[in-house]
PDB file of C-alpha atoms in Angstrom:
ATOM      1  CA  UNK A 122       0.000   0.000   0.000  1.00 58.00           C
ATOM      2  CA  UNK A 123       1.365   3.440  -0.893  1.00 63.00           C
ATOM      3  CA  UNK A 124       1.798   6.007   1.774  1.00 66.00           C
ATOM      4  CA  UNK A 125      -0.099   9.017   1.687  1.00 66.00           C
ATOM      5  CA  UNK A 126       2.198  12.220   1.428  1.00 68.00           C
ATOM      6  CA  UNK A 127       1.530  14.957   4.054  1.00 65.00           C
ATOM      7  CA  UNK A 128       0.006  18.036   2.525  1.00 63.00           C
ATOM      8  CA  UNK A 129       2.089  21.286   2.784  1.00 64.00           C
ATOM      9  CA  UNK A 130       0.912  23.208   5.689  1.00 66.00           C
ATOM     10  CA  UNK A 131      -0.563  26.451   4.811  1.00 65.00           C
ATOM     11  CA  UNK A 132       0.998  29.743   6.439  1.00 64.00           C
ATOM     12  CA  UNK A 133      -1.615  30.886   8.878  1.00 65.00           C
ATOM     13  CA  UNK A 134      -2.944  34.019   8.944  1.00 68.00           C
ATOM     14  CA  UNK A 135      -2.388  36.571  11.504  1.00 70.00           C
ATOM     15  CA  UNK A 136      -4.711  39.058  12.687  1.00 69.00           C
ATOM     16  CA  UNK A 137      -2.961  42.498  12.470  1.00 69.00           C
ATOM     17  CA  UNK A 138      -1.352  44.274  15.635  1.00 71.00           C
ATOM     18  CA  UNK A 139      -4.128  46.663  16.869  1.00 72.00           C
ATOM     19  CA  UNK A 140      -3.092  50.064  16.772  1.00 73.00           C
ATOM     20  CA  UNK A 141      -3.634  51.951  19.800  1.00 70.00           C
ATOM     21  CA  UNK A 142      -5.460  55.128  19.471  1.00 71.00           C
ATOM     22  CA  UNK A 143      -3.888  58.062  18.646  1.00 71.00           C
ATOM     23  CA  UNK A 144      -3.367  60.780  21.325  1.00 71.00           C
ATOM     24  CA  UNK A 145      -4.937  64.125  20.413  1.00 70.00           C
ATOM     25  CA  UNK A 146      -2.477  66.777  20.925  1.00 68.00           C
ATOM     26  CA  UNK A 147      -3.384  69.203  23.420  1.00 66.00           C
ATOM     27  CA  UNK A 148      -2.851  72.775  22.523  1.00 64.00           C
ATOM     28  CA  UNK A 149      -0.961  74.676  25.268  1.00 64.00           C
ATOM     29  CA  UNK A 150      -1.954  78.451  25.296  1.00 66.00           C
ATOM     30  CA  UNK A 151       1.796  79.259  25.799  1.00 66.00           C
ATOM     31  CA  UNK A 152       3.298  82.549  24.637  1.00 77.00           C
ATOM     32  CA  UNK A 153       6.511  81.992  23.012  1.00 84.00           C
ATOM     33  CA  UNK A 154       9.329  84.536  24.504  1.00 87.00           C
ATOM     34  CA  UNK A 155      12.194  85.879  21.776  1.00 90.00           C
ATOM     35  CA  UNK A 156      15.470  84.977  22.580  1.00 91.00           C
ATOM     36  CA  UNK A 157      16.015  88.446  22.913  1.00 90.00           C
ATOM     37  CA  UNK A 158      13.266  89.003  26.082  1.00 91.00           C
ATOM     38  CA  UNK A 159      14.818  85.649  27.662  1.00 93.00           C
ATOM     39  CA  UNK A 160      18.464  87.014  27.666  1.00 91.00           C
ATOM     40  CA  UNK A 161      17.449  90.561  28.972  1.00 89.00           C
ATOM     41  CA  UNK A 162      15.069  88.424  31.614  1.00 91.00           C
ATOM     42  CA  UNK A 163      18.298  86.637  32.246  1.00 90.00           C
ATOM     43  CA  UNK A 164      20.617  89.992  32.602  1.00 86.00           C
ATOM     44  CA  UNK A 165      22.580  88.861  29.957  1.00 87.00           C
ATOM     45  CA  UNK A 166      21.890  91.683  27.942  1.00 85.00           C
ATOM     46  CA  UNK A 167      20.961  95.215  30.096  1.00 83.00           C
ATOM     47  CA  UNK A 168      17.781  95.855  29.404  1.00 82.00           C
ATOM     48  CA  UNK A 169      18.924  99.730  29.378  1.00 84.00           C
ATOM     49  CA  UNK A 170      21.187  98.586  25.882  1.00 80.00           C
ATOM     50  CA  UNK A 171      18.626  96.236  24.820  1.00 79.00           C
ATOM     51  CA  UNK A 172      17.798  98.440  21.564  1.00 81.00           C
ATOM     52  CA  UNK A 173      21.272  98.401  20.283  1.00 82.00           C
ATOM     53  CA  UNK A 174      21.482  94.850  19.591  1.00 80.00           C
ATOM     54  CA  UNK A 175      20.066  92.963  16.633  1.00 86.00           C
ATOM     55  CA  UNK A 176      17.186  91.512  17.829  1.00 85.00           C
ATOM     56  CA  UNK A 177      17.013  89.544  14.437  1.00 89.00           C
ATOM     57  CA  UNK A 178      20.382  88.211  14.995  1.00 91.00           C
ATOM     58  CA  UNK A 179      19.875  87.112  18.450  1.00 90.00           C
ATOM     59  CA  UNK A 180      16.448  85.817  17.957  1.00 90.00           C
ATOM     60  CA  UNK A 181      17.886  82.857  15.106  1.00 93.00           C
ATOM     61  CA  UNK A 182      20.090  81.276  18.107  1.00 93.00           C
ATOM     62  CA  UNK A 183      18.963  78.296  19.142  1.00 94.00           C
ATOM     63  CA  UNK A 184      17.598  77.192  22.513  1.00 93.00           C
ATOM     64  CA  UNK A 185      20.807  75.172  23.148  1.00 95.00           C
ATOM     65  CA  UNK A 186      22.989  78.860  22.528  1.00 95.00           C
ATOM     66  CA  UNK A 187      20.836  80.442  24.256  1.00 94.00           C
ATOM     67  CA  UNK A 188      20.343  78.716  27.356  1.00 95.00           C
ATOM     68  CA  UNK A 189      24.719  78.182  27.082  1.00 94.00           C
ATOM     69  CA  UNK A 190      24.567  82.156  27.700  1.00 92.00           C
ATOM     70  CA  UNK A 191      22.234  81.911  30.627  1.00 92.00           C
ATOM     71  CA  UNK A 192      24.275  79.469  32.540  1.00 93.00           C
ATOM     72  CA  UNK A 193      27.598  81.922  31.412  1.00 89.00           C
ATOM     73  CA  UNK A 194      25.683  84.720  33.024  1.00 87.00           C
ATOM     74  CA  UNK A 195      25.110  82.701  36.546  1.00 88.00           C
ATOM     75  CA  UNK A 196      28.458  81.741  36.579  1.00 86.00           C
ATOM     76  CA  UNK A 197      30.186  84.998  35.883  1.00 81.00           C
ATOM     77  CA  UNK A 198      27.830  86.167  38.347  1.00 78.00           C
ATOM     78  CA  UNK A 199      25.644  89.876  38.485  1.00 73.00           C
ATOM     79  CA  UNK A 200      26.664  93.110  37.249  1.00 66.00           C
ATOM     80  CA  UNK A 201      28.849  95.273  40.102  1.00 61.00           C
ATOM     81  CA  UNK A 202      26.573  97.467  42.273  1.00 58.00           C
ATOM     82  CA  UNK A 203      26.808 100.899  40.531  1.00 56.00           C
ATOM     83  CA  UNK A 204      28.676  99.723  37.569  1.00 54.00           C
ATOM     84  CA  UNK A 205      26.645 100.195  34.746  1.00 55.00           C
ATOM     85  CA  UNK A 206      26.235  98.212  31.591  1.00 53.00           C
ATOM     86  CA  UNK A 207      29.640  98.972  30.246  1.00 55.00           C
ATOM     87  CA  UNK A 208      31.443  97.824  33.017  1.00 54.00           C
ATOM     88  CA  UNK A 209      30.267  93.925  32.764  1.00 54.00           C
ATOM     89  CA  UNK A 210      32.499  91.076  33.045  1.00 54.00           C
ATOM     90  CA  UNK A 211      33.502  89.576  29.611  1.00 55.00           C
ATOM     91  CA  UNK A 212      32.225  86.065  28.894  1.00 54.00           C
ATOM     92  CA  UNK A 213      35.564  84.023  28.633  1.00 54.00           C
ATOM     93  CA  UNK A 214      36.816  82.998  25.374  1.00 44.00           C
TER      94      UNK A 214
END
């Protein structure tokens, strides 16, 4: 008697993954500040010289560059009583 071959297995079907549903993005009422306001907020900048910069300049550096002046500022520590905003210490180079 001849033996019966097994039939090739079929490949079986999976259901797809479920997705989860996506998360609705929540709107934050949140005024963005120019880099500008955050360094004069900062006393990076004197907010008495504020007008002589380029605000357009200043306001293309990044959030990295401009939170890298921030910290300079806190370490360097404040303006001298009295001094002015001439007479600031120079960020090292």
């Amino acid at each position: 008697m001849a033996t019966k071959k097994a039939a090739p297995k079929k490949a079986a079907k999976k259901a797809p993954a479920k997705k989860a549903p996506a998360k609705k993005a929540v709107k934050k009422s949140v005024k963005k500040v120019s880099n500008l306001d955050r360094l004069v907020a900062a006393d990076v900048i004197p907010a008495i010289s504020a007008s002589e910069h380029n605000p357009k300049v200043i306001n293309k550096l990044s959030a990295t560059e401009v939170n890298t002046l921030i910290k300079l500022r806190k370490k360097l520590g404040s303006v001298p009583a009295g001094g002015g905003g001439g007479s600031r210490p120079n960020f090292p180079v």
